[in-house]
mmCIF file of C-alpha atoms in Angstrom:
data_model
loop_
_atom_site.group_PDB
_atom_site.id
_atom_site.type_symbol
_atom_site.label_atom_id
_atom_site.label_comp_id
_atom_site.label_asym_id
_atom_site.label_seq_id
_atom_site.Cartn_x
_atom_site.Cartn_y
_atom_site.Cartn_z
ATOM 1 C CA MET H 1 -129.965 -141.825 139.448
ATOM 2 C CA SER H 2 -130.587 -139.100 142.237
ATOM 3 C CA SER H 3 -129.482 -135.397 141.018
ATOM 4 C CA VAL H 4 -127.255 -135.202 143.624
ATOM 5 C CA ASN H 5 -124.650 -137.686 141.534
ATOM 6 C CA ASP H 6 -125.841 -136.888 138.357
ATOM 7 C CA SER H 7 -122.181 -135.585 137.613
ATOM 8 C CA ILE H 8 -118.654 -136.993 136.429
ATOM 9 C CA VAL H 9 -115.428 -136.064 135.283
ATOM 10 C CA ILE H 10 -113.630 -137.663 133.226
ATOM 11 C CA ILE H 11 -109.280 -137.477 133.416
ATOM 12 C CA PRO H 12 -107.658 -139.293 131.336
ATOM 13 C CA THR H 13 -103.944 -140.088 132.526
ATOM 14 C CA TYR H 14 -100.286 -140.395 131.275
ATOM 15 C CA ASN H 15 -97.643 -140.327 133.708
ATOM 16 C CA GLU H 16 -99.488 -137.618 136.262
ATOM 17 C CA ARG H 17 -98.060 -139.008 139.541
ATOM 18 C CA GLU H 18 -97.103 -135.240 140.483
ATOM 19 C CA ASN H 19 -100.990 -134.382 140.050
ATOM 20 C CA VAL H 20 -103.150 -136.826 140.174
ATOM 21 C CA GLU H 21 -104.099 -137.034 143.826
ATOM 22 C CA ALA H 22 -104.227 -133.044 144.443
ATOM 23 C CA ILE H 23 -106.640 -133.058 141.349
ATOM 24 C CA ILE H 24 -108.552 -135.561 142.252
ATOM 25 C CA ARG H 25 -109.068 -134.130 146.259
ATOM 26 C CA ALA H 26 -109.667 -130.216 144.226
ATOM 27 C CA VAL H 27 -112.598 -132.180 142.269
ATOM 28 C CA PHE H 28 -114.150 -133.905 145.553
ATOM 29 C CA SER H 29 -113.669 -130.911 147.806
ATOM 30 C CA LEU H 30 -116.295 -128.620 145.818
ATOM 31 C CA GLU H 31 -119.896 -128.079 147.246
ATOM 32 C CA LYS H 32 -121.596 -129.493 144.415
ATOM 33 C CA CYS H 33 -121.119 -133.414 144.019
ATOM 34 C CA PHE H 34 -119.154 -135.121 141.084
ATOM 35 C CA HIS H 35 -117.950 -138.313 140.259
ATOM 36 C CA ILE H 36 -114.393 -138.946 138.859
ATOM 37 C CA LEU H 37 -113.713 -141.388 135.940
ATOM 38 C CA ILE H 38 -109.425 -141.704 135.274
ATOM 39 C CA VAL H 39 -109.026 -143.036 132.545
ATOM 40 C CA GLU H 40 -105.474 -144.452 132.743
ATOM 41 C CA ASP H 41 -102.986 -145.810 130.133
ATOM 42 C CA ASN H 42 -100.636 -147.412 132.386
ATOM 43 C CA SER H 43 -97.919 -145.138 133.197
ATOM 44 C CA PRO H 44 -95.324 -145.841 133.905
ATOM 45 C CA ASP H 45 -94.775 -144.162 136.716
ATOM 46 C CA GLY H 46 -97.253 -145.009 139.574
ATOM 47 C CA THR H 47 -99.952 -143.388 138.481
ATOM 48 C CA ALA H 48 -102.205 -146.159 138.552
ATOM 49 C CA SER H 49 -101.439 -147.244 142.118
ATOM 50 C CA ILE H 50 -102.050 -143.414 143.624
ATOM 51 C CA VAL H 51 -105.903 -143.797 142.411
ATOM 52 C CA LYS H 52 -106.773 -147.161 144.012
ATOM 53 C CA THR H 53 -104.959 -145.940 146.930
ATOM 54 C CA LEU H 54 -107.472 -143.045 146.962
ATOM 55 C CA GLN H 55 -110.160 -145.666 145.828
ATOM 56 C CA THR H 56 -110.637 -146.895 149.553
ATOM 57 C CA GLU H 57 -110.740 -143.013 150.643
ATOM 58 C CA PHE H 58 -113.921 -142.583 148.086
ATOM 59 C CA PRO H 59 -115.542 -145.974 147.115
ATOM 60 C CA ASP H 60 -118.741 -144.812 145.761
ATOM 61 C CA ARG H 61 -116.862 -141.646 143.602
ATOM 62 C CA LEU H 62 -113.632 -142.569 142.729
ATOM 63 C CA PHE H 63 -113.860 -144.905 139.525
ATOM 64 C CA MET H 64 -110.560 -145.882 136.997
ATOM 65 C CA ILE H 65 -110.609 -147.670 133.309
ATOM 66 C CA GLU H 66 -107.116 -149.047 133.328
ATOM 67 C CA ARG H 67 -105.773 -149.417 129.489
ATOM 68 C CA LYS H 68 -102.746 -151.353 127.934
ATOM 69 C CA GLY H 69 -101.010 -148.749 126.729
ATOM 70 C CA LYS H 70 -100.901 -144.571 125.737
ATOM 71 C CA LEU H 71 -103.647 -145.148 122.798
ATOM 72 C CA GLY H 72 -104.613 -141.303 122.410
ATOM 73 C CA LEU H 73 -106.669 -138.628 124.284
ATOM 74 C CA GLY H 74 -109.830 -139.284 121.818
ATOM 75 C CA THR H 75 -109.997 -143.052 122.582
ATOM 76 C CA ALA H 76 -109.658 -142.400 126.451
ATOM 77 C CA TYR H 77 -112.342 -139.523 126.035
ATOM 78 C CA ILE H 78 -114.367 -142.047 124.072
ATOM 79 C CA ALA H 79 -114.090 -145.132 126.336
ATOM 80 C CA GLY H 80 -115.109 -142.688 129.382
ATOM 81 C CA PHE H 81 -118.130 -141.938 127.656
ATOM 82 C CA LYS H 82 -119.394 -144.856 127.198
ATOM 83 C CA TRP H 83 -118.614 -145.907 130.436
ATOM 84 C CA ALA H 84 -120.526 -143.164 131.733
ATOM 85 C CA LEU H 85 -123.858 -143.226 129.286
ATOM 86 C CA GLU H 86 -123.941 -147.032 130.893
ATOM 87 C CA LYS H 87 -124.155 -145.728 134.593
ATOM 88 C CA GLY H 88 -126.667 -143.359 134.103
ATOM 89 C CA TYR H 89 -124.782 -140.062 134.277
ATOM 90 C CA ASP H 90 -126.344 -137.137 132.874
ATOM 91 C CA TYR H 91 -123.829 -134.599 132.905
ATOM 92 C CA ILE H 92 -120.401 -135.394 131.814
ATOM 93 C CA PHE H 93 -117.300 -133.492 132.040
ATOM 94 C CA GLU H 94 -113.601 -133.472 130.363
ATOM 95 C CA MET H 95 -111.243 -132.064 132.297
ATOM 96 C CA ASP H 96 -107.517 -132.625 132.165
ATOM 97 C CA ALA H 97 -105.182 -133.641 135.243
ATOM 98 C CA ASP H 98 -102.336 -130.991 135.588
ATOM 99 C CA PHE H 99 -104.578 -128.010 137.021
ATOM 100 C CA SER H 100 -104.276 -126.407 133.644
ATOM 101 C CA HIS H 101 -108.941 -126.525 134.212
ATOM 102 C CA ASP H 102 -109.222 -125.289 137.101
ATOM 103 C CA PRO H 103 -111.987 -127.626 139.448
ATOM 104 C CA LYS H 104 -113.858 -124.671 140.683
ATOM 105 C CA ASP H 105 -115.048 -123.771 137.570
ATOM 106 C CA LEU H 106 -116.675 -127.259 137.122
ATOM 107 C CA PRO H 107 -120.236 -126.216 138.798
ATOM 108 C CA ARG H 108 -119.867 -122.759 136.565
ATOM 109 C CA LEU H 109 -119.504 -125.119 133.466
ATOM 110 C CA TYR H 110 -122.736 -127.408 134.861
ATOM 111 C CA TYR H 111 -124.531 -124.203 135.327
ATOM 112 C CA ALA H 112 -124.385 -123.368 131.919
ATOM 113 C CA CYS H 113 -125.895 -126.464 131.102
ATOM 114 C CA HIS H 114 -127.754 -127.459 133.916
ATOM 115 C CA GLU H 115 -130.130 -124.076 134.423
ATOM 116 C CA GLU H 116 -129.193 -122.199 130.987
ATOM 117 C CA GLY H 117 -130.489 -125.067 129.384
ATOM 118 C CA ASN H 118 -127.313 -125.558 127.131
ATOM 119 C CA ASP H 119 -126.485 -128.903 125.804
ATOM 120 C CA VAL H 120 -122.678 -128.574 125.954
ATOM 121 C CA ALA H 121 -120.604 -126.026 127.720
ATOM 122 C CA ILE H 122 -116.849 -125.293 126.559
ATOM 123 C CA GLY H 123 -114.396 -123.650 129.355
ATOM 124 C CA SER H 124 -113.449 -121.215 126.646
ATOM 125 C CA ARG H 125 -109.574 -119.489 126.735
ATOM 126 C CA TYR H 126 -110.591 -117.040 124.116
ATOM 127 C CA VAL H 127 -114.274 -115.811 124.197
ATOM 128 C CA SER H 128 -113.293 -112.780 126.187
ATOM 129 C CA GLY H 129 -109.343 -112.040 125.029
ATOM 130 C CA VAL H 130 -106.598 -114.519 125.552
ATOM 131 C CA ASN H 131 -107.012 -115.969 129.037
ATOM 132 C CA VAL H 132 -103.517 -118.326 129.064
ATOM 133 C CA VAL H 133 -101.073 -117.955 131.785
ATOM 134 C CA ASN H 134 -97.648 -119.068 131.782
ATOM 135 C CA TRP H 135 -97.508 -120.700 128.117
ATOM 136 C CA PRO H 136 -94.818 -119.338 125.774
ATOM 137 C CA MET H 137 -96.015 -116.772 123.168
ATOM 138 C CA GLY H 138 -95.384 -118.931 120.608
ATOM 139 C CA ARG H 139 -97.558 -121.576 122.080
ATOM 140 C CA VAL H 140 -100.471 -119.364 122.633
ATOM 141 C CA LEU H 141 -100.528 -117.643 119.567
ATOM 142 C CA MET H 142 -100.422 -121.333 117.705
ATOM 143 C CA SER H 143 -103.307 -122.128 119.509
ATOM 144 C CA TYR H 144 -105.367 -118.896 119.457
ATOM 145 C CA PHE H 145 -104.700 -118.889 115.592
ATOM 146 C CA ALA H 146 -105.396 -122.715 115.544
ATOM 147 C CA SER H 147 -108.926 -121.824 116.838
ATOM 148 C CA LYS H 148 -109.339 -119.018 114.251
ATOM 149 C CA TYR H 149 -108.969 -121.332 110.943
ATOM 150 C CA VAL H 150 -110.808 -124.041 112.748
ATOM 151 C CA ARG H 151 -113.827 -121.349 112.626
ATOM 152 C CA LEU H 152 -112.361 -120.280 108.954
ATOM 153 C CA ILE H 153 -112.499 -124.120 107.626
ATOM 154 C CA THR H 154 -115.844 -125.409 109.519
ATOM 155 C CA ARG H 155 -117.529 -121.781 110.102
ATOM 156 C CA ILE H 156 -118.776 -123.093 113.371
ATOM 157 C CA PRO H 157 -119.204 -120.104 115.991
ATOM 158 C CA ILE H 158 -116.505 -121.438 118.526
ATOM 159 C CA CYS H 159 -113.881 -118.968 119.563
ATOM 160 C CA ASP H 160 -111.921 -121.818 121.419
ATOM 161 C CA THR H 161 -112.466 -124.608 119.335
ATOM 162 C CA THR H 162 -109.587 -126.761 120.718
ATOM 163 C CA ALA H 163 -110.745 -126.161 124.602
ATOM 164 C CA GLY H 164 -110.409 -129.550 126.013
ATOM 165 C CA PHE H 165 -112.669 -128.823 129.219
ATOM 166 C CA LYS H 166 -116.485 -129.260 128.824
ATOM 167 C CA CYS H 167 -119.635 -130.435 130.340
ATOM 168 C CA TYR H 168 -121.887 -132.396 128.362
ATOM 169 C CA LYS H 169 -125.744 -133.464 128.414
ATOM 170 C CA LYS H 170 -125.978 -136.548 128.541
ATOM 171 C CA LYS H 171 -128.552 -136.458 125.697
ATOM 172 C CA VAL H 172 -125.045 -135.045 122.861
ATOM 173 C CA LEU H 173 -122.865 -138.372 123.716
ATOM 174 C CA GLU H 174 -126.000 -140.500 123.306
ATOM 175 C CA THR H 175 -127.122 -138.902 119.805
ATOM 176 C CA ILE H 176 -123.539 -138.386 118.814
ATOM 177 C CA GLU H 177 -122.502 -141.824 117.113
ATOM 178 C CA LEU H 178 -119.483 -142.321 119.156
ATOM 179 C CA ASP H 179 -117.842 -145.085 117.075
ATOM 180 C CA LYS H 180 -117.533 -142.800 113.706
ATOM 181 C CA ILE H 181 -115.505 -139.763 115.848
ATOM 182 C CA ARG H 182 -112.154 -140.978 113.709
ATOM 183 C CA PHE H 183 -109.393 -138.425 115.691
ATOM 184 C CA LYS H 184 -107.295 -139.353 118.297
ATOM 185 C CA GLY H 185 -105.531 -136.621 118.990
ATOM 186 C CA TYR H 186 -105.632 -132.708 118.798
ATOM 187 C CA ALA H 187 -108.291 -132.654 116.171
ATOM 188 C CA PHE H 188 -110.748 -135.027 118.696
ATOM 189 C CA GLN H 189 -111.516 -131.902 120.517
ATOM 190 C CA ILE H 190 -112.640 -130.261 116.873
ATOM 191 C CA GLU H 191 -114.318 -132.804 116.011
ATOM 192 C CA MET H 192 -116.429 -133.159 119.041
ATOM 193 C CA LYS H 193 -117.772 -129.682 118.881
ATOM 194 C CA PHE H 194 -118.353 -130.386 115.432
ATOM 195 C CA THR H 195 -120.546 -132.766 115.469
ATOM 196 C CA ALA H 196 -122.531 -131.498 118.381
ATOM 197 C CA ILE H 197 -123.515 -128.371 116.344
ATOM 198 C CA GLN H 198 -124.123 -130.624 112.915
ATOM 199 C CA CYS H 199 -126.309 -132.501 115.205
ATOM 200 C CA GLY H 200 -128.363 -129.637 116.270
ATOM 201 C CA PHE H 201 -127.474 -129.116 120.311
ATOM 202 C CA LYS H 202 -126.997 -125.967 121.954
ATOM 203 C CA VAL H 203 -123.170 -124.928 122.598
ATOM 204 C CA VAL H 204 -121.983 -122.104 124.931
ATOM 205 C CA GLU H 205 -118.869 -121.413 125.861
ATOM 206 C CA VAL H 206 -118.027 -119.850 129.177
ATOM 207 C CA PRO H 207 -115.200 -118.209 129.802
ATOM 208 C CA VAL H 208 -112.174 -119.409 132.245
ATOM 209 C CA ILE H 209 -108.605 -118.934 132.374
ATOM 210 C CA PHE H 210 -106.589 -121.377 132.001
ATOM 211 C CA ILE H 211 -102.967 -122.334 133.662
ATOM 212 C CA ASN H 212 -100.098 -123.828 131.970
ATOM 213 C CA ARG H 213 -99.222 -127.307 134.291
ATOM 214 C CA LYS H 214 -96.795 -126.416 136.792
ATOM 215 C CA LEU H 215 -95.433 -130.347 137.595
ATOM 216 C CA GLY H 216 -95.397 -133.047 134.920
ATOM 217 C CA GLU H 217 -94.320 -133.608 131.239
ATOM 218 C CA SER H 218 -96.834 -131.859 128.616
ATOM 219 C CA LYS H 219 -98.423 -133.887 126.267
ATOM 220 C CA MET H 220 -98.019 -131.560 123.433
ATOM 221 C CA ASN H 221 -96.406 -132.634 120.284
ATOM 222 C CA SER H 222 -96.454 -131.200 116.300
ATOM 223 C CA SER H 223 -97.965 -134.308 115.001
ATOM 224 C CA ILE H 224 -100.845 -133.502 117.102
ATOM 225 C CA PHE H 225 -101.221 -130.130 115.117
ATOM 226 C CA GLY H 226 -100.826 -131.814 112.293
ATOM 227 C CA GLU H 227 -103.720 -133.621 112.368
ATOM 228 C CA ALA H 228 -105.594 -130.775 113.648
ATOM 229 C CA ILE H 229 -104.438 -129.128 110.713
ATOM 230 C CA PHE H 230 -105.248 -131.283 107.907
ATOM 231 C CA GLY H 231 -108.000 -133.413 109.952
ATOM 232 C CA VAL H 232 -110.411 -130.124 109.561
ATOM 233 C CA ILE H 233 -109.860 -130.142 105.630
ATOM 234 C CA GLN H 234 -111.450 -133.664 105.829
ATOM 235 C CA LEU H 235 -114.015 -133.095 108.376
ATOM 236 C CA LYS H 236 -115.624 -130.195 106.817
ATOM 237 C CA TRP H 237 -115.100 -132.480 103.738
ATOM 238 C CA ASN H 238 -116.906 -135.141 104.878
ATOM 239 C CA SER H 239 -119.862 -133.295 106.562
ATOM 240 C CA TRP H 240 -121.321 -132.606 103.044
ATOM 241 C CA PHE H 241 -121.540 -136.550 102.656
ATOM 242 C CA ARG H 242 -122.628 -137.565 105.734
ATOM 243 C CA LYS H 243 -126.235 -137.263 107.362
ATOM 244 C CA TYR H 244 -125.831 -136.393 110.839
ATOM 245 C CA PRO H 245 -128.331 -137.960 113.551
ATOM 246 C CA GLN H 246 -130.413 -134.735 115.339
ATOM 247 C CA LYS H 247 -131.213 -134.642 118.219
#
């Protein structure tokens, strides 16, 4: 694959009709060429039909996997990772559809991996203070202390352990045994970072400003946090008995 289209951004969607066209156009307006893979979970609001219309405009850059229903964030990304690896992309990104992650930061994550030699680049809300805009204070504190808690239990040297804005080099996703990633929700992001570090990859945090969504509804709920709280203990416990593949 030539270097001009070495990167793909995976964006899971469920009921994102207010955001999906704008986010796609924002990514495609960047100077660096990114392709996009939408992983669409059968949104009742017609998100998929908007993407299909845009595919006629961007046939070589915009792709979509349509799934049968809402199957969880983790499984959406795993499906996307496998698709991207099959197509031979060198840099594979995770990004939300709702503009909480600024598309203009994609080239910074790319630079951190492509130029600076890191294997995973995380768009981090907490590596340089607390860079969160328009979140209720309770949510900020919950997220911030969740990351502190994860660091305490797992001992991974990452400030924003639950961040969902990331760039992976292809070799990371080829080495991590994707079928052994077991969490579906919020804890999926923790498990991916933890596993990458266990496999010996170099992970860096790039400071970004996270802006709460303006349009559409948040998919967060308390069960997602429950998975993270108890899942982290289980993750650490299991790691003592598991041999991780090394890069």
